[in-house]
CSV table of C-alpha atoms in Angstrom, one decimal:
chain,number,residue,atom,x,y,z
A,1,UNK,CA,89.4,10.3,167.2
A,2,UNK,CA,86.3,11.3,165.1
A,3,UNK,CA,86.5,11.7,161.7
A,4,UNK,CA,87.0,15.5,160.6
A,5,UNK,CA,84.2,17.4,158.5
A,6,UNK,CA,85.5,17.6,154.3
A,7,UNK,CA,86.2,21.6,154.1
A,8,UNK,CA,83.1,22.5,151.9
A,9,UNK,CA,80.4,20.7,154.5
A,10,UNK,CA,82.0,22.2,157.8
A,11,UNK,CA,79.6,25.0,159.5
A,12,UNK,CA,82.0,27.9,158.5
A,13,UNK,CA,81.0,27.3,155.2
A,14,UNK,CA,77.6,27.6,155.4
A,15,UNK,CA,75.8,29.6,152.1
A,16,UNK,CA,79.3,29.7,150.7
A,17,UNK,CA,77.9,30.0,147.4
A,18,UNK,CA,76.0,33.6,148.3
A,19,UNK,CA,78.1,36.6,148.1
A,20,UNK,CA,79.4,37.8,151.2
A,21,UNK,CA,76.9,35.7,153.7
A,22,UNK,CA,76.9,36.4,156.7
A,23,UNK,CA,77.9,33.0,158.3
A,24,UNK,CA,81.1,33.2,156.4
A,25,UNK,CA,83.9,35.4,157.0
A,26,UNK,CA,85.0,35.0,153.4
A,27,UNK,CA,83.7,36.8,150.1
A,28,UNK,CA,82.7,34.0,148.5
A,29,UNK,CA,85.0,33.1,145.0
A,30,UNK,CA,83.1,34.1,141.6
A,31,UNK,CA,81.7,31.3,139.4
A,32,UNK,CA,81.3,31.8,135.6
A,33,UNK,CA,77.7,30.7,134.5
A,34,UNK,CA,77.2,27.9,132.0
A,35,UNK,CA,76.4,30.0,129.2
A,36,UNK,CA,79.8,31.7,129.4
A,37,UNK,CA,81.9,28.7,130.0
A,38,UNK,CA,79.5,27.0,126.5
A,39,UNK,CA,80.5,30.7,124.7
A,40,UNK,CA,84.4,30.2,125.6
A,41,UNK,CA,84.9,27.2,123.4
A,42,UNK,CA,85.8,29.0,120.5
A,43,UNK,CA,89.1,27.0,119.1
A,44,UNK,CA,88.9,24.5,116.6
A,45,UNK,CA,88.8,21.2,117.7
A,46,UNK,CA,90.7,18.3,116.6
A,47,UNK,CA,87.8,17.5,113.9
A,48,UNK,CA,88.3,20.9,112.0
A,49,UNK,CA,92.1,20.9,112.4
A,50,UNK,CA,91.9,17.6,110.3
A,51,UNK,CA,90.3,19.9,107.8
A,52,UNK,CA,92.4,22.6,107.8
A,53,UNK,CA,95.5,20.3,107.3
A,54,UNK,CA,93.7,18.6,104.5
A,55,UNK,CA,93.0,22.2,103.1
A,56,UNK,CA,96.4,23.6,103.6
A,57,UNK,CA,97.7,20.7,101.6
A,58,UNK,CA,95.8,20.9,99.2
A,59,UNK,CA,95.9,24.7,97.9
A,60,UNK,CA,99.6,24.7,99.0
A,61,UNK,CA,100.3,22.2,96.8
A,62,UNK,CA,98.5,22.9,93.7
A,63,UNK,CA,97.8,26.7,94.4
A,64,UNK,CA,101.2,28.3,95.4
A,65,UNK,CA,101.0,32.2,95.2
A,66,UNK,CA,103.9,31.7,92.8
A,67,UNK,CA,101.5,30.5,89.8
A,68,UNK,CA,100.5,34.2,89.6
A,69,UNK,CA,103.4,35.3,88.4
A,70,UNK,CA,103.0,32.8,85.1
A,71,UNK,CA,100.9,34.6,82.5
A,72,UNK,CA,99.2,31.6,81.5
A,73,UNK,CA,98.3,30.4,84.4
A,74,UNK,CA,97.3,33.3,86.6
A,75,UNK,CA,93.4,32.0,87.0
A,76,UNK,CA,94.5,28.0,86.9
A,77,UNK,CA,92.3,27.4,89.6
A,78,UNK,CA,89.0,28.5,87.3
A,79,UNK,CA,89.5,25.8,84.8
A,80,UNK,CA,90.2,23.3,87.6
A,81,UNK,CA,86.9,24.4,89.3
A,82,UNK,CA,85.0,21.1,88.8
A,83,UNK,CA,87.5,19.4,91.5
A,84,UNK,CA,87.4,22.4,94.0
A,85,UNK,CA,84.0,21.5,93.9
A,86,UNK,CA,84.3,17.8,93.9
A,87,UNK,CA,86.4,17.7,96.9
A,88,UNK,CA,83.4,19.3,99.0
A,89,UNK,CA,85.0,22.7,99.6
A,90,UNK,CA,82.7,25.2,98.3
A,91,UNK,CA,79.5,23.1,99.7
A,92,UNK,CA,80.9,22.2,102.8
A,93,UNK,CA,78.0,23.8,104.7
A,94,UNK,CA,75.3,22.5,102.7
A,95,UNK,CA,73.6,19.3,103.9
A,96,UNK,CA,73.9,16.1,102.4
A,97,UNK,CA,70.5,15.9,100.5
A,98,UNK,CA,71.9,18.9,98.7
A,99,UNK,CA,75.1,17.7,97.9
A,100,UNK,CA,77.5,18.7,100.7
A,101,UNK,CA,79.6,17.7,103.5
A,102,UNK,CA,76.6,18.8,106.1
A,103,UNK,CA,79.2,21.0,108.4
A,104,UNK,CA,78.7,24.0,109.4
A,105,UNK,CA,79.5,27.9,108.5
A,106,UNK,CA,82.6,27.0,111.3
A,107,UNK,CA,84.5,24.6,109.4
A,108,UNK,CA,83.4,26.8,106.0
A,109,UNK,CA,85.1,29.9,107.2
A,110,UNK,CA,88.1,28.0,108.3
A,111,UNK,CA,88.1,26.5,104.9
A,112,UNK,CA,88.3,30.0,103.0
A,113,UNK,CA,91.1,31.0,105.7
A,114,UNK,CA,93.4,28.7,103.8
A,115,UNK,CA,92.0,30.0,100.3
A,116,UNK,CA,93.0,33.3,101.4
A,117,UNK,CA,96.3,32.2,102.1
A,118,UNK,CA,97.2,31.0,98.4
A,119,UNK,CA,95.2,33.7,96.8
A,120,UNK,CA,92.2,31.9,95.7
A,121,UNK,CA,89.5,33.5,93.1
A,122,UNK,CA,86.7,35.6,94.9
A,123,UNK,CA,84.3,33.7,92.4
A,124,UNK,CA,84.6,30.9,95.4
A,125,UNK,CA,82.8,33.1,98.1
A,126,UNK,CA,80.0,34.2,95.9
A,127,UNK,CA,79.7,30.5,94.6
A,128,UNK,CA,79.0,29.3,98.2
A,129,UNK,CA,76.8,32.0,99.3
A,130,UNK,CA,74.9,31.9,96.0
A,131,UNK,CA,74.5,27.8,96.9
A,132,UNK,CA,73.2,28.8,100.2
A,133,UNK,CA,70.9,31.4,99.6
A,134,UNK,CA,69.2,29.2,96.0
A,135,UNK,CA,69.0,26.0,98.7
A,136,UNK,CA,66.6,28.4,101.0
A,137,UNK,CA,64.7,29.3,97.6
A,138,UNK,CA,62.2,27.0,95.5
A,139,UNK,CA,62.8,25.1,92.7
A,140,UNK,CA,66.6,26.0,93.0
A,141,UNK,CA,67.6,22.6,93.6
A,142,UNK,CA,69.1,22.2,90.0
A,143,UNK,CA,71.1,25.2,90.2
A,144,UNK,CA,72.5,23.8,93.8
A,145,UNK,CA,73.1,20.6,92.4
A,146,UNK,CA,75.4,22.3,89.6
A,147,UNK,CA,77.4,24.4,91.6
A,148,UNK,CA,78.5,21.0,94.1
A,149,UNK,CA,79.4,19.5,90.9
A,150,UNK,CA,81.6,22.4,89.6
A,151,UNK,CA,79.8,23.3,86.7
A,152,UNK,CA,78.0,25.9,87.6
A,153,UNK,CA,79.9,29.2,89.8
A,154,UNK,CA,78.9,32.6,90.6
A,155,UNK,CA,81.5,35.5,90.2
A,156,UNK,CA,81.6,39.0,92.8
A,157,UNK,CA,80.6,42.5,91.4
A,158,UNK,CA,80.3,45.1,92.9
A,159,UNK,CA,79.1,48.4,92.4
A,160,UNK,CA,81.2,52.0,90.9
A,161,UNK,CA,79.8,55.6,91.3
A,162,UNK,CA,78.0,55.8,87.7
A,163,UNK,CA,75.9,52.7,88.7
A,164,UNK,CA,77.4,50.3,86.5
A,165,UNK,CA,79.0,46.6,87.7
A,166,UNK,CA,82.6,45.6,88.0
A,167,UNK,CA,82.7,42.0,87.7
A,168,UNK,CA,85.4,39.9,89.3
A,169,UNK,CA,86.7,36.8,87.7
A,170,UNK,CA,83.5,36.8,85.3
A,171,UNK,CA,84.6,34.6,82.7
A,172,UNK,CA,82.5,31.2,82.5
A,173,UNK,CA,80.2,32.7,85.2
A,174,UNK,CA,76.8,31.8,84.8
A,175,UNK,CA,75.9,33.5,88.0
A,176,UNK,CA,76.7,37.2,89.5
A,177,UNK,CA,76.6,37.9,92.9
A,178,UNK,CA,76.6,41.8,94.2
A,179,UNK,CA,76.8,43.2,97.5
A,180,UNK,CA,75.7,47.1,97.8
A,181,UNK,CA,74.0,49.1,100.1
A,182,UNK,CA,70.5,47.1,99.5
A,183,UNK,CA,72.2,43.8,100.5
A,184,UNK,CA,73.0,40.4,98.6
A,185,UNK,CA,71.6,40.2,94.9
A,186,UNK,CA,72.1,37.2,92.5
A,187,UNK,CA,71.9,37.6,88.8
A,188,UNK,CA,71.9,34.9,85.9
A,189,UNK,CA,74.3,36.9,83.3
A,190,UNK,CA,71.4,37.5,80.8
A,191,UNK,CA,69.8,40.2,83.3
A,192,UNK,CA,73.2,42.1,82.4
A,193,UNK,CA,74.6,43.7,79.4
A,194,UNK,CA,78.9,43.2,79.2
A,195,UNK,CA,80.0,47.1,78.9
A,196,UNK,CA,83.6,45.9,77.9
A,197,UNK,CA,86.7,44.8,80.2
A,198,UNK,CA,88.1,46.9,82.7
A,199,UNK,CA,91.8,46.9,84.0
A,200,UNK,CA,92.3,45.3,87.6
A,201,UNK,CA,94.7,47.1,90.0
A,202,UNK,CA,95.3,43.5,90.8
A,203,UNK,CA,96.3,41.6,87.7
A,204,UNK,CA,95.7,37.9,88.5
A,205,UNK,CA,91.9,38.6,88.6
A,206,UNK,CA,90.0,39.6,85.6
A,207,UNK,CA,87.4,42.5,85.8
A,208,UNK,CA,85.1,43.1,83.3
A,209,UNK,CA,82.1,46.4,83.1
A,210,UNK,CA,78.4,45.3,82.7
A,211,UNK,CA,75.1,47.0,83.2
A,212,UNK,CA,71.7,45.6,84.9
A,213,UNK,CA,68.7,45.1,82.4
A,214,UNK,CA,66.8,42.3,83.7
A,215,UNK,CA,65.6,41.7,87.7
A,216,UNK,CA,67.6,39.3,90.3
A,217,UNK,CA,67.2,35.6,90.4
A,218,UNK,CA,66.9,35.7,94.1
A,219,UNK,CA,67.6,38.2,96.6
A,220,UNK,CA,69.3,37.1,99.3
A,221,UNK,CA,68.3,38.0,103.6
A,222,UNK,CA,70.6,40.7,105.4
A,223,UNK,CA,71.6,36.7,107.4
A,224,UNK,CA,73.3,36.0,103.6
A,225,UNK,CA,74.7,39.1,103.3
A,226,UNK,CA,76.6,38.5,106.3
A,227,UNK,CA,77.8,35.0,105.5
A,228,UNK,CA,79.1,36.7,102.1
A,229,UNK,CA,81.2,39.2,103.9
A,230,UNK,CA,82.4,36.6,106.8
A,231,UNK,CA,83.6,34.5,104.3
A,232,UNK,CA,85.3,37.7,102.5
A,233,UNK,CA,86.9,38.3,106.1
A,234,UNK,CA,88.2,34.6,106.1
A,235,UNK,CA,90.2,35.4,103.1
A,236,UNK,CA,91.7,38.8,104.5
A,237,UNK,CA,92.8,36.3,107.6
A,238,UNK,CA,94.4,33.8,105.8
A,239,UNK,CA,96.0,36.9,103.2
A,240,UNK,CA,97.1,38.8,106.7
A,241,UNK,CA,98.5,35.7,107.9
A,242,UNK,CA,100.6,34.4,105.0
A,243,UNK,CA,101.9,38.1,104.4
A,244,UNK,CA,103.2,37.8,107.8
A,245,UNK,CA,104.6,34.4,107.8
A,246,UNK,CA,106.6,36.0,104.4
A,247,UNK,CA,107.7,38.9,106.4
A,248,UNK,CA,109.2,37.2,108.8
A,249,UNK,CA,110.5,34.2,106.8
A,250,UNK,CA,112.3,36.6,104.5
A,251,UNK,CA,113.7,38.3,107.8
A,252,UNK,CA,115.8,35.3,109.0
A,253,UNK,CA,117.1,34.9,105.4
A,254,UNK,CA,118.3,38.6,104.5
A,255,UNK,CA,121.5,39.2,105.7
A,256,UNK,CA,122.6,42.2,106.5
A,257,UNK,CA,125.9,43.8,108.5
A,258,UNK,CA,126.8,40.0,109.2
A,259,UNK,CA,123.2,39.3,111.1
A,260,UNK,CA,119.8,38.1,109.1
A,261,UNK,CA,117.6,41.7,109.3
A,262,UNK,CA,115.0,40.3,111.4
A,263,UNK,CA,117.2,40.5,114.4
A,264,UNK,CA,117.2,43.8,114.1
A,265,UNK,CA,114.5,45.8,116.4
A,266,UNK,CA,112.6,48.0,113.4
A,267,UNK,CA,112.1,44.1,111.8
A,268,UNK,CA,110.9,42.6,115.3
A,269,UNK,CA,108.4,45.3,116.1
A,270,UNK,CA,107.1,45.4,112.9
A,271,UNK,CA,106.8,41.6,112.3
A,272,UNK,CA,105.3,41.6,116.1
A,273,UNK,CA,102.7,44.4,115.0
A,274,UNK,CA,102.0,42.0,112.1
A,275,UNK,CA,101.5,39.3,115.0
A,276,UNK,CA,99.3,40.9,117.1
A,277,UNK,CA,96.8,42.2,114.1
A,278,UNK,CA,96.8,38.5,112.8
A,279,UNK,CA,96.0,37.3,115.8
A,280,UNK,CA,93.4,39.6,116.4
A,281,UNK,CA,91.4,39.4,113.7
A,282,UNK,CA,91.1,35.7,113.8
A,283,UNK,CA,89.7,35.5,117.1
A,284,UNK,CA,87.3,37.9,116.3
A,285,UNK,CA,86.7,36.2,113.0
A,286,UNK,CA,85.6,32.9,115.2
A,287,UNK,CA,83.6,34.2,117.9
A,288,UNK,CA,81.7,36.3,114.7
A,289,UNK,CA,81.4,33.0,113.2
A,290,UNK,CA,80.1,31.3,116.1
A,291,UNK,CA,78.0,34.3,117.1
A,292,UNK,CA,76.2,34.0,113.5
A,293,UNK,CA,75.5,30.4,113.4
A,294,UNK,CA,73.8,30.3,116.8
A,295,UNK,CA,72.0,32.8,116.0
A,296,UNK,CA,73.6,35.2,119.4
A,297,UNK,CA,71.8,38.4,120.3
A,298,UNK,CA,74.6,41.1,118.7
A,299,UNK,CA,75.7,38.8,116.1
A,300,UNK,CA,75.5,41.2,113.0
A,301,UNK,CA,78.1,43.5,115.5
A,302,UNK,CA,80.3,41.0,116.0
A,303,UNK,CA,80.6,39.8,112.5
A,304,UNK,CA,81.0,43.8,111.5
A,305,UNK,CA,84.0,44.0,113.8
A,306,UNK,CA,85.6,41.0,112.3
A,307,UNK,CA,85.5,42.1,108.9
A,308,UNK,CA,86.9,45.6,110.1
A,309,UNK,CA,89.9,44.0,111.9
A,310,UNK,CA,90.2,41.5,108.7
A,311,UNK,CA,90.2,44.3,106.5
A,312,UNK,CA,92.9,45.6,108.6
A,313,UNK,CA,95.2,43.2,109.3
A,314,UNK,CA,95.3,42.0,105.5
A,315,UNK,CA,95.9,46.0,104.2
A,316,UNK,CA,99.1,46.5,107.1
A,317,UNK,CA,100.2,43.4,106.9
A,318,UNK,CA,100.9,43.1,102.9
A,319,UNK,CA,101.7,46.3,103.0
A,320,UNK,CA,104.2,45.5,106.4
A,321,UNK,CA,105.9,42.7,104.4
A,322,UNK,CA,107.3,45.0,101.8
A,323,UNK,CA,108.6,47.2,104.1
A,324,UNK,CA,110.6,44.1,105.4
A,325,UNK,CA,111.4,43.1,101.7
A,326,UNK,CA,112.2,46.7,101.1
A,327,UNK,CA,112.6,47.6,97.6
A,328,UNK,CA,112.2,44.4,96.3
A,329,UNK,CA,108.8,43.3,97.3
A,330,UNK,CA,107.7,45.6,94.6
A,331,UNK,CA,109.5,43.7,92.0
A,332,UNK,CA,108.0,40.9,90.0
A,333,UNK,CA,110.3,38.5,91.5
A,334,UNK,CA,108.3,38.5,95.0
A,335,UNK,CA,105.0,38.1,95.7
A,336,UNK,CA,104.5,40.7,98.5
A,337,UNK,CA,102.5,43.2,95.9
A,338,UNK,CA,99.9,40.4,94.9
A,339,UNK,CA,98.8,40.5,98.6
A,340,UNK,CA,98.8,44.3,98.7
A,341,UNK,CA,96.7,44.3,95.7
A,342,UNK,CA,94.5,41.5,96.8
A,343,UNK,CA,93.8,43.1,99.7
A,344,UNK,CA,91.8,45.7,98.0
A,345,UNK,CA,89.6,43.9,96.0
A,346,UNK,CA,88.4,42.1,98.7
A,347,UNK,CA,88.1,45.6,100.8
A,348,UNK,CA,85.9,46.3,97.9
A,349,UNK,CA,83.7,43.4,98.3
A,350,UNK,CA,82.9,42.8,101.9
A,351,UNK,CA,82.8,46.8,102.7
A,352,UNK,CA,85.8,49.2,103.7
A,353,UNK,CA,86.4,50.3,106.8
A,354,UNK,CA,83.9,53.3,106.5
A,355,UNK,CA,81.1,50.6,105.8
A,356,UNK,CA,82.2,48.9,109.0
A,357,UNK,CA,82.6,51.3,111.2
A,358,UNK,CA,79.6,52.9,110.8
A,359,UNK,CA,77.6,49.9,111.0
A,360,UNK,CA,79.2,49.5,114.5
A,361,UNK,CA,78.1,53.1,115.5
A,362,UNK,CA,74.4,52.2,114.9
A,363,UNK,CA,74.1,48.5,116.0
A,364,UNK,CA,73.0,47.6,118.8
A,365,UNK,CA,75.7,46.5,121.6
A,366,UNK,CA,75.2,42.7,122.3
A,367,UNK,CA,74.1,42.1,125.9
């Protein structure tokens, strides 16, 4: 007997790959095109895992959430800013010549994930956009050069109703960075004028009132701009996410009518609602990420909606984990509030919800 015909090079399968050909009684199967398969690769690999672990150890380990509640050490990680720096994590972006680790805004935004998670000073976003944006300028290389060695850092501001600045973290700043309507605006601290200190809502940054009298060092590209509020974004994922990992830790310890709370169902769905907007936001964080490095069509509308679901999922979920505390996570004793209040100051400085949703309303739809 002959040797049959493989399946795919018998006659009934000729122009199989055509939709609906005539010669074949089948609808033929839909393929995904290359691009789409390239664009579905959006998980870290085992490369930037290594880098989150090394990360998560490291602020885990010398920046639990607990130091806040210390008085004298509620900004240790400002004096200790010369080996954040060292160990590459504020120019991990930036190439080699300049001083960094020569990754990309990827690894970067997975690197200020785990920052969010301990509660890490804002001044470390402005920092590494401000090192970005002075590497693009000339005769900035100095300034660069400083900030990878830690003695040099930029700290937020942003802007309140009677036009003056509320700077974040300012003390020891020799750089301010601030993020308005106009875009992404760096300032050496002479071109402002300290108007006294301010109280924070959130008491483990320290906020200070100033007033512009001189013009910007540089002025960053509407690109920078949204680097600074992806970065912003990676924060609220990593706050979202530890507030949730608390919620739900606390809800196998608390016993209550002989059973830890979290088996009951109001715990479950709410610690699942935590889930869901965690999980959310960090896809949507990555494919904004990966959308803005490459340069996609529709990548300043992708990286809006990931700061509007960040923004989200870090307000209702530190606010979701003292509901499970209950009374409580308002005390001292527990951290739960530090996240609530965190989670406004950096609504403040990547945009609210209004700013995002209306820059989704006018954007153009990527194709």
């Amino acid at each position: 007997m002959g040797r049959r015909l493989p399946r795919q090079l018998s006659s009934d399968d000729c122009r199989g790959h055509l939709r609906n050909p005539a010669q074949h009684h089948r609808r033929a199967r839909a393929r995904p095109s290359p691009r789409i398969v390239q664009m579905l690769q959006l998980l870290p690999d085992d490369d930037q895992l290594q880098i989150v672990d090394a990360v998560q150890r490291y602020v885990r380990d010398e920046f639990p959430v607990s130091r806040l509640r210390l008085e004298n050490e509620k900004r240790r990680e400002l004096p200790r800013w010369a080996e954040i720096a060292e160990l590459g994590y504020l120019t991990i972006a930036l190439t080699e010549a300049l001083g960094g680790a020569g990754f990309s805004m990827a690894e970067e935004v997975l690197v200020f994930r785990e920052f969010g998670r301990a509660l890490i000073s804002p001044v470390a976003v402005a920092t590494t956009v401000t090192a970005h944006v002075l590497a693009a300028g000339e005769r900035q290389d100095q300034i660069v050069a400083a900030i990878a060695a830690g003695t040099t850092r930029a700290a937020p501001a942003v802007c309140t109703s009677d036009g003056s600045l509320l700077v974040i973290d300012g003390d020891r700043a020799n750089l301010v960075v601030l993020r308005d309507e106009q875009g992404l605006s760096i300032f050496e601290r002479q071109a402002l004028r300290p108007k006294g200190q301010a109280r924070s809502l959130d008491d483990s940054v320290g906020l200070e009132r100033a007033e512009i009298v001189g013009k910007p060092l540089m002025v960053g590209t509407a690109a920078d701009t949204r680097h600074y509020q992806l970065l912003i974004a990676a924060m609220q994922v990593g706050l979202g996410e530890q507030a949730r990992d608390m919620a739900v830790a606390y809800g196998k310890e608390r016993i209550q009518f002989g059973k830890p709370i979290g088996s009951f169902q109001a715990i479950k769905h709410r610690c699942a609602d935590m889930a869901v907007a965690s999980e959310m936001a960090y896809a949507q964080l990555l494919f904004a990420t990966i959308a803005e490095r490459d340069g996609a069509p529709g990548s300043p509308f992708q990286v809006h909606a990931a700061c509007l679901l960040a923004g989200r999922s870090a307000a209702e979920n530190s606010t979701g984990a003292i509901q499970v505390h209950g009374g409580i996570g308002f005390t001292s004793e527990f951290d739960s509030h530090r996240f609530v209040k965190r989670a406004r100051v950096l609504d403040q400085l990547g945009g609210d919800a209004t700013v995002h949703r209306t820059a989704l309303l006018t954007a153009s739809f990527p194709a």
